[in-house]
Phi, psi and omega in degrees: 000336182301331191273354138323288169297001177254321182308271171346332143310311200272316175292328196284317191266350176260003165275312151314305209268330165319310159268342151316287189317309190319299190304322141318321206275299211258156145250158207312098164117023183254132188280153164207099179309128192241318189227094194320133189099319204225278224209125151232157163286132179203130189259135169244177167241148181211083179275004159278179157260226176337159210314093190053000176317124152098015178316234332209026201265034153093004196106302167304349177291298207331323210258331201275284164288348187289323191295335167297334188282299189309284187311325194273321165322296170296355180247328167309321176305310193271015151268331162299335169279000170267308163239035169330330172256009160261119162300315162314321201252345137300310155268028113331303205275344203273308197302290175332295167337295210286344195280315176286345197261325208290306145000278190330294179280344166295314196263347151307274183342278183249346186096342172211177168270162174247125163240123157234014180269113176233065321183121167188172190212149188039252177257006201267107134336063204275133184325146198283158174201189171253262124259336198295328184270346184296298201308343179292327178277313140312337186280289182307319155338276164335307179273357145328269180340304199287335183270356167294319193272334184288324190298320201289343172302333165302327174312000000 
């Protein structure tokens, strides 16, 4: 289970530091084009969850995901402790794990998440996000992936 939780570590720190630096660097709503057009760095706020569901629901969210996060942390763990040696559906959960803890302590921390991956074309927008929501979004991926292959495997 450790190289799992070292992974879930290694996304927890570079997320962590990702949204540090931004957050030194940039002030709240200010842009920087990285790919003109596509992707800019933007320091955001997010006291909601996936795109902004509940910012704005009075507070009572803050304690609500955390406690979701927390809850979700502790049952990865303990699915990891279980299946630790299927590898696809193990870094599935490692990546989520780190992506949920990273979440966790930004809305601990500051009261909210910090985003700053911002994607868009033309007028079109994707709610801004992080490396904790990329891995979380890769994690699922994955675990897509690993039950597509275990049915065909059944087969």
């Amino acid at each position: 289970m450790l190289p799992w939780l070292g992974l879930a570590m290694v996304v927890i720190l570079l997320d962590q530091a990702s949204k540090i630096a931004i957050s030194r660097v940039f002030e709240f709503g200010q842009r920087m084009p990285i790919a003109d057009g596509f992707f800019d760095l933007t320091l955001l706020y997010n006291k909601g969850a996936a795109f902004s569901f509940l910012a704005a629901a009075g507070g009572w969210q803050k304690y609500f995901f955390i406690a979701l996060g927390t809850g979700a942390a502790l049952f990865i763990v303990w699915l990891l402790s279980r299946h630790n040696q299927q590898r696809l559906f193990s870094f599935a959960l490692a990546m989520i794990l780190g992506g949920a803890i990273g979440n966790v302590i930004d809305r601990l921390a500051y009261g909210h998440v910090v985003d700053f991956i911002l994607v868009y074309w033309r007028d079109w927008y994707w709610p801004a996000f992080n490396l904790a929501d990329s891995a979380i979004v890769c994690g699922a991926g994955t675990l897509m992936l690993d039950e597509l292959l275990r049915v065909r495997r059944t087969k």
